[in-house]
PDB file of C-alpha atoms in Angstrom:
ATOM      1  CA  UNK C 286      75.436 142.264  57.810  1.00 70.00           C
ATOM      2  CA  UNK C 287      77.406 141.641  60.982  1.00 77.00           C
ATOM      3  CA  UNK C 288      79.014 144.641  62.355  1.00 81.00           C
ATOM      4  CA  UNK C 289      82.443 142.852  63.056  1.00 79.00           C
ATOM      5  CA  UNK C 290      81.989 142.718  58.924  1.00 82.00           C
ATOM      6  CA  UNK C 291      81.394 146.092  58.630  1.00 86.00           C
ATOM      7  CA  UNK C 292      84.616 147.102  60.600  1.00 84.00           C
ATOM      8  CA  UNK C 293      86.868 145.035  57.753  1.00 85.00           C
ATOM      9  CA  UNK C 294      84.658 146.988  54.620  1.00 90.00           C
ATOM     10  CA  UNK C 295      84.308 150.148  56.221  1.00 91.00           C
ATOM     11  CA  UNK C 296      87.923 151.684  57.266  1.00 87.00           C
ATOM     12  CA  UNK C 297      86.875 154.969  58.028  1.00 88.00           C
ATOM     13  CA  UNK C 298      85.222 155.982  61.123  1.00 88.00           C
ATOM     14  CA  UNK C 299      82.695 158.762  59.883  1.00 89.00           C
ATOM     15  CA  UNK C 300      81.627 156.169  57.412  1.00 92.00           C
ATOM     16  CA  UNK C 301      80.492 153.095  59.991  1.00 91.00           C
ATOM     17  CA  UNK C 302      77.157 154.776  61.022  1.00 91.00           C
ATOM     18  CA  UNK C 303      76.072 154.956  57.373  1.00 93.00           C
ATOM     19  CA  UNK C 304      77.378 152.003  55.917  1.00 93.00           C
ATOM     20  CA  UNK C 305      74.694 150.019  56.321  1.00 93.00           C
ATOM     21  CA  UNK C 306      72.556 152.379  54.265  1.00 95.00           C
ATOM     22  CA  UNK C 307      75.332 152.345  51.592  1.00 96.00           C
ATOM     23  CA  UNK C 308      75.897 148.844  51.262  1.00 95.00           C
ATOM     24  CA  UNK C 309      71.886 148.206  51.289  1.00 95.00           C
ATOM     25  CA  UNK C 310      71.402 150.433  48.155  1.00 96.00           C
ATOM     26  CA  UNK C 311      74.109 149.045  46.691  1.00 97.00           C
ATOM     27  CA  UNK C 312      72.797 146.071  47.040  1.00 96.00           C
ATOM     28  CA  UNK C 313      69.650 146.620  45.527  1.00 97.00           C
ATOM     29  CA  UNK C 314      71.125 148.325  42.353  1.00 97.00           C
ATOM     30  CA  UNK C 315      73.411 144.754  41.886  1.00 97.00           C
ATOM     31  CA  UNK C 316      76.309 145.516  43.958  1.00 98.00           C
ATOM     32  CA  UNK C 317      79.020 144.796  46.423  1.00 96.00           C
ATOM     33  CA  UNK C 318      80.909 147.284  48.746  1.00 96.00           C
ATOM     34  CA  UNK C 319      84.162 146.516  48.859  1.00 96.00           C
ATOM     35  CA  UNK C 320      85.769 148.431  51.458  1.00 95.00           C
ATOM     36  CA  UNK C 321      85.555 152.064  52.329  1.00 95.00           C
ATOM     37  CA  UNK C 322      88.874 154.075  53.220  1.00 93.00           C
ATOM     38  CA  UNK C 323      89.597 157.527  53.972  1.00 93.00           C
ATOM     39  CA  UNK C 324      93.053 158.807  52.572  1.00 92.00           C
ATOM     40  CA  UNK C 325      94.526 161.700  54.528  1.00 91.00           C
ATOM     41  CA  UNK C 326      96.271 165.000  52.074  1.00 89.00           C
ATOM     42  CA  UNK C 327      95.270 168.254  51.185  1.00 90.00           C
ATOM     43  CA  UNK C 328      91.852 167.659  50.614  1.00 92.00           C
ATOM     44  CA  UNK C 329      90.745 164.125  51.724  1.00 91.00           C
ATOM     45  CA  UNK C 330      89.712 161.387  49.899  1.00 94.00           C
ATOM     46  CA  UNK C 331      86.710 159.062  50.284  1.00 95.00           C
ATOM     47  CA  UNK C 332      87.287 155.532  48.600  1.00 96.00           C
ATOM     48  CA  UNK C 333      84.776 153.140  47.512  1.00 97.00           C
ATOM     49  CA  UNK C 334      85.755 149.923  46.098  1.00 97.00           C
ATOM     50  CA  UNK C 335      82.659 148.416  44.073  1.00 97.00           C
ATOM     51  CA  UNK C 336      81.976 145.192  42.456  1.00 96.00           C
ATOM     52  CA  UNK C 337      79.115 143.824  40.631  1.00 97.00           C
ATOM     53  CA  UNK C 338      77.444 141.441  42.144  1.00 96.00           C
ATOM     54  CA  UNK C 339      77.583 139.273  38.500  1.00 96.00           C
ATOM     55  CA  UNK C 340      80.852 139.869  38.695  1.00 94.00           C
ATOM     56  CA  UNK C 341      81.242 141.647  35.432  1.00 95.00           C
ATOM     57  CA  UNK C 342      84.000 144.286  35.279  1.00 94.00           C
ATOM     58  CA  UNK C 343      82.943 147.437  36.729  1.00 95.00           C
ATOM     59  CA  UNK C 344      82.596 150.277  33.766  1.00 96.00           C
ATOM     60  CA  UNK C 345      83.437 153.976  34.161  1.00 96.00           C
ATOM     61  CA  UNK C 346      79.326 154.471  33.533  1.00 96.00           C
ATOM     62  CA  UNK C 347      78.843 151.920  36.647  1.00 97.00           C
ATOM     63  CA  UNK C 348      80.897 154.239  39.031  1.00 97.00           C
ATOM     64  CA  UNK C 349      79.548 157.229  37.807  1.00 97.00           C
ATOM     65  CA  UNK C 350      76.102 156.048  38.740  1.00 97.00           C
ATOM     66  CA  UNK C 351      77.279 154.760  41.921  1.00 97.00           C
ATOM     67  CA  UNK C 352      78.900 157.852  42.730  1.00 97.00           C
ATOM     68  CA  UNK C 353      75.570 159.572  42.367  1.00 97.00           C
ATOM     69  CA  UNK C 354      74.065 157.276  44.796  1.00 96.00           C
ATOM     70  CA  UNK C 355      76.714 157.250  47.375  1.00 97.00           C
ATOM     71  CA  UNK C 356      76.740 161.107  47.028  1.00 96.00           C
ATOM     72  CA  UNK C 357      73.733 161.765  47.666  1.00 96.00           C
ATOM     73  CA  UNK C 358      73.679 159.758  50.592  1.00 95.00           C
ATOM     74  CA  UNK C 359      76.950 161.946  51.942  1.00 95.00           C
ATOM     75  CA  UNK C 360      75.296 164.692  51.222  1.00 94.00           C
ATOM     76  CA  UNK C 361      72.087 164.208  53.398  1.00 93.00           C
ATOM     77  CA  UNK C 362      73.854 162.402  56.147  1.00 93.00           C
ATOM     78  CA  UNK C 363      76.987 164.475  55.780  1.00 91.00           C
ATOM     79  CA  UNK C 364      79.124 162.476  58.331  1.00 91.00           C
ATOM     80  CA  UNK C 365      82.401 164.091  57.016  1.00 88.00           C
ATOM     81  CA  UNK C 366      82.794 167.166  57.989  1.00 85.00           C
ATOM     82  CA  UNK C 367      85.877 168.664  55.583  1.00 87.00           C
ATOM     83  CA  UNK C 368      86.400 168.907  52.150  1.00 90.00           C
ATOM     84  CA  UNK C 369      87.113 165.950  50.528  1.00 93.00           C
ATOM     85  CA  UNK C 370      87.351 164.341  46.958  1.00 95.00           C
ATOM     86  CA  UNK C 371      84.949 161.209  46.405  1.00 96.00           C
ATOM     87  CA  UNK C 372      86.490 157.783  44.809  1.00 97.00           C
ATOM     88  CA  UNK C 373      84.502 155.251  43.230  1.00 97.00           C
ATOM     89  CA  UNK C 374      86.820 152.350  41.894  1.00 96.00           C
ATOM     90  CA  UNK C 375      86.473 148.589  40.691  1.00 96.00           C
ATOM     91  CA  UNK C 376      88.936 146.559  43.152  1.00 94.00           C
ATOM     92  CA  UNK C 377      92.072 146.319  40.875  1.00 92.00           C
ATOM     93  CA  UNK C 378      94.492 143.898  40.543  1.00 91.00           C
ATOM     94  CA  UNK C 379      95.711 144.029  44.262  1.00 94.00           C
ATOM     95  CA  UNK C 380      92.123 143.258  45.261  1.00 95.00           C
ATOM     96  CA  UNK C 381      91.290 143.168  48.886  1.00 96.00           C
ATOM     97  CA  UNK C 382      90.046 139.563  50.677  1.00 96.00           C
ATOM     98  CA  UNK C 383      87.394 140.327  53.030  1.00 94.00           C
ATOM     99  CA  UNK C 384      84.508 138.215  53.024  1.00 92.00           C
ATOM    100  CA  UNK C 385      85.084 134.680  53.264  1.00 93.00           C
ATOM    101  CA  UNK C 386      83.636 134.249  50.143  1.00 92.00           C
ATOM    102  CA  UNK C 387      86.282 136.290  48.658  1.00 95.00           C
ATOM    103  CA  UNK C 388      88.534 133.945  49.857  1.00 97.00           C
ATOM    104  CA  UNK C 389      86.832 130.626  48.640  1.00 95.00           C
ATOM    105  CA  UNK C 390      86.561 132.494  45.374  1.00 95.00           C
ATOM    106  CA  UNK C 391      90.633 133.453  44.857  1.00 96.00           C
ATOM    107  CA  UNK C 392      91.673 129.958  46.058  1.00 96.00           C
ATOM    108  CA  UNK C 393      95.020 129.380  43.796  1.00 94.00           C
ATOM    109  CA  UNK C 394      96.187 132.766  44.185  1.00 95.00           C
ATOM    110  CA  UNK C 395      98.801 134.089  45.480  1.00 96.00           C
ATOM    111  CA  UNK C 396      97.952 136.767  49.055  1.00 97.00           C
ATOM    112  CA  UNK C 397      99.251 138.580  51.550  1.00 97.00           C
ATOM    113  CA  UNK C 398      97.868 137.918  54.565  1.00 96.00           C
ATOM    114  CA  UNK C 399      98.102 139.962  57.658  1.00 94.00           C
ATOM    115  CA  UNK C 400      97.000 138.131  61.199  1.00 92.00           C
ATOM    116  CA  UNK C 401      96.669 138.521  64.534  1.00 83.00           C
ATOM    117  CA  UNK C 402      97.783 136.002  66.187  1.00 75.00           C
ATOM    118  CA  UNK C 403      96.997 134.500  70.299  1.00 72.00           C
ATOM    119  CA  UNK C 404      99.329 136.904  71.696  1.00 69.00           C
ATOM    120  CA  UNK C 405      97.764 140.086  69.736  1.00 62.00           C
ATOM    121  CA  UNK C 406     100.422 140.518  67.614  1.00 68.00           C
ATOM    122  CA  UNK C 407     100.466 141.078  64.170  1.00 72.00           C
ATOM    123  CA  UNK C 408     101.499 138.506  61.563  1.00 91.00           C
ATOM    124  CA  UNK C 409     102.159 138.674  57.552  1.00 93.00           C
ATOM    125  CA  UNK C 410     102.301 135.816  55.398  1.00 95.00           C
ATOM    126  CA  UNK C 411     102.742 136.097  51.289  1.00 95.00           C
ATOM    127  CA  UNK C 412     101.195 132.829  50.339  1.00 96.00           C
ATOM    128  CA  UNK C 413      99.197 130.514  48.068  1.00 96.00           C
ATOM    129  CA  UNK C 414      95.606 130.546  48.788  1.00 97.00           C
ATOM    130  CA  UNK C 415      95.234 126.899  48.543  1.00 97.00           C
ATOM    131  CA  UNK C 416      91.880 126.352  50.162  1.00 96.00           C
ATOM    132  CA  UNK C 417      89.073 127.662  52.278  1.00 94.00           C
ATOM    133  CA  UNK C 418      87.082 125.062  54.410  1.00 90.00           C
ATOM    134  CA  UNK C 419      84.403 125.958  57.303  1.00 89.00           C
ATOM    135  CA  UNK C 420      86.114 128.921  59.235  1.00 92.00           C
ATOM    136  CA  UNK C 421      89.557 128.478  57.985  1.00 95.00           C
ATOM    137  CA  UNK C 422      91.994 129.541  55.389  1.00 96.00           C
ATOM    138  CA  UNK C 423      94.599 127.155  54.086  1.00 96.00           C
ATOM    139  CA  UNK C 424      97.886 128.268  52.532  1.00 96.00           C
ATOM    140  CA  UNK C 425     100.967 127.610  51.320  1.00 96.00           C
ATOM    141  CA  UNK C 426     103.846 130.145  53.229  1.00 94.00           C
ATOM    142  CA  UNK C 427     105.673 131.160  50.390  1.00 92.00           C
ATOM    143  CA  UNK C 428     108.844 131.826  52.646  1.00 92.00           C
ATOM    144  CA  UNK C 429     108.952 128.684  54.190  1.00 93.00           C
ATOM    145  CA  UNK C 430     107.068 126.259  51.626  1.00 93.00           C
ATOM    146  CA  UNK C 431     104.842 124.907  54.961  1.00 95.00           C
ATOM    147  CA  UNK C 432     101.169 124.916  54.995  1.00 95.00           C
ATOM    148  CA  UNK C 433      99.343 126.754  57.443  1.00 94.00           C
ATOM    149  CA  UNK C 434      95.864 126.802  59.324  1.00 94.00           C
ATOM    150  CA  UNK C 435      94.591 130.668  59.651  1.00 94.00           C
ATOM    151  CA  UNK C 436      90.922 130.616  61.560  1.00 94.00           C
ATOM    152  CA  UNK C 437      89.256 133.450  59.411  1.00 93.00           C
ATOM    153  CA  UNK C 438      88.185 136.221  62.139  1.00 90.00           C
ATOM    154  CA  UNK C 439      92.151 136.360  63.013  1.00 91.00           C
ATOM    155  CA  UNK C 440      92.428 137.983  59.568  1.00 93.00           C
ATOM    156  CA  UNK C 441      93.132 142.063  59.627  1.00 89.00           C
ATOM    157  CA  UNK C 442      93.680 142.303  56.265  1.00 92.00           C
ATOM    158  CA  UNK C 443      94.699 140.042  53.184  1.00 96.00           C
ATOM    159  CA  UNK C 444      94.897 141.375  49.406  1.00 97.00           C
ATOM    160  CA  UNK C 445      95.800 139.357  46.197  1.00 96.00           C
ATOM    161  CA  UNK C 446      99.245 139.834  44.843  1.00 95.00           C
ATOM    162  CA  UNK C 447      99.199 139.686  41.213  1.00 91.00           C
ATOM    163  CA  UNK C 448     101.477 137.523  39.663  1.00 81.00           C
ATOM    164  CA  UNK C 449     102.653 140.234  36.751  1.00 74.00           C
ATOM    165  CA  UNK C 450     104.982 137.258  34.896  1.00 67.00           C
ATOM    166  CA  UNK C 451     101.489 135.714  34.097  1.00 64.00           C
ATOM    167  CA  UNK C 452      99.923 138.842  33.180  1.00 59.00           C
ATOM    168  CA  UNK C 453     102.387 139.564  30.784  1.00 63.00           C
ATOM    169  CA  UNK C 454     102.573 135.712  29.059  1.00 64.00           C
ATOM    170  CA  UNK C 455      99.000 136.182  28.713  1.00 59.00           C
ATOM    171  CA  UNK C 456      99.327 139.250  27.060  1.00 57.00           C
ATOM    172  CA  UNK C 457     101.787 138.146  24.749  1.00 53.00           C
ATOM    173  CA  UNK C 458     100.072 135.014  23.951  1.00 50.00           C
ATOM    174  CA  UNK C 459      96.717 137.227  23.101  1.00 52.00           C
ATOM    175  CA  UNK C 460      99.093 139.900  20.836  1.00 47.00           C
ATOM    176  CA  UNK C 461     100.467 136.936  18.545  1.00 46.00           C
TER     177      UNK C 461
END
């Protein structure tokens, strides 16, 4: 795994040296990492955001093992220094893009997009994912209704934005 890669999973500095040890085990037990963050408050957090590598839903069981794993790791590496409170979570609803994969996989959906653009500044987008070809992302600028070219290593961050109207028909038409 590339280390420009690593720098969009792994948001946490203490984390980048061990990552690849993480994400390797992972691996091996039929996972993905996600992304790592580091939440600042009274006693820190460590987030890891799994998925399977089947793609089934992640269970409470799968992050409990997981959290084992990754544990142990912390513990014999021990790159964080303070207290801190370890999170092992499925994605959620508002899942992150990082991989191109991801994106070729969400095509359809509806994102928000943050680039950086020639002139190092940052640009947001909320969009329709409408393709993902080669190196670049096509979508649809939901502000402006005009289709746009975004080369994927301009990319700082992108999520999905779940479209709750749908959610709920769904829901309603499962109920009756």
């Amino acid at each position: 795994m590339n280390e420009e890669l690593i720098s969009k999973i792994v948001q946490s500095n203490e984390m980048k040296a061990i990552a690849p040890q993480i994400i390797d085990i992972l691996s091996k037990e039929g996972y993905r990492l996600i992304r790592v963050r580091k939440f600042k408050g009274k006693k820190d957090t460590m987030q890891f955001m799994v998925e399977r590598k089947d793609l089934e839903a992640i269970s409470l069981g799968d992050c409990k093992k997981l959290s084992k794993y990754i544990s142990t790791i912390l513990d014999m590496e021990n790159p964080i220094k303070n207290n801190y409170y370890l999170e092992v979570s499925s994605p959620g609803l508002e899942r992150p893009l990082i991989e191109l994969s991801d994106f070729k996989r969400y095509r359809g959906n509806v994102i928000k997009i943050k680039i950086n653009n020639d002139k190092m500044q940052k640009v947001r987008y909320t969009a329709l994912l409408v393709n993902c070809e080669n190196q670049n992302l096509i979508i649809l600028d939901k502000e402006t209704g005009k289709e746009i070219s975004i080369p994927y290593e301009s990319i700082s961050d992108a999520h999905i934005v779940p479209e709750y109207d749908k959610l709920m028909r769904n829901k309603i038409v499962e109920v009756n």
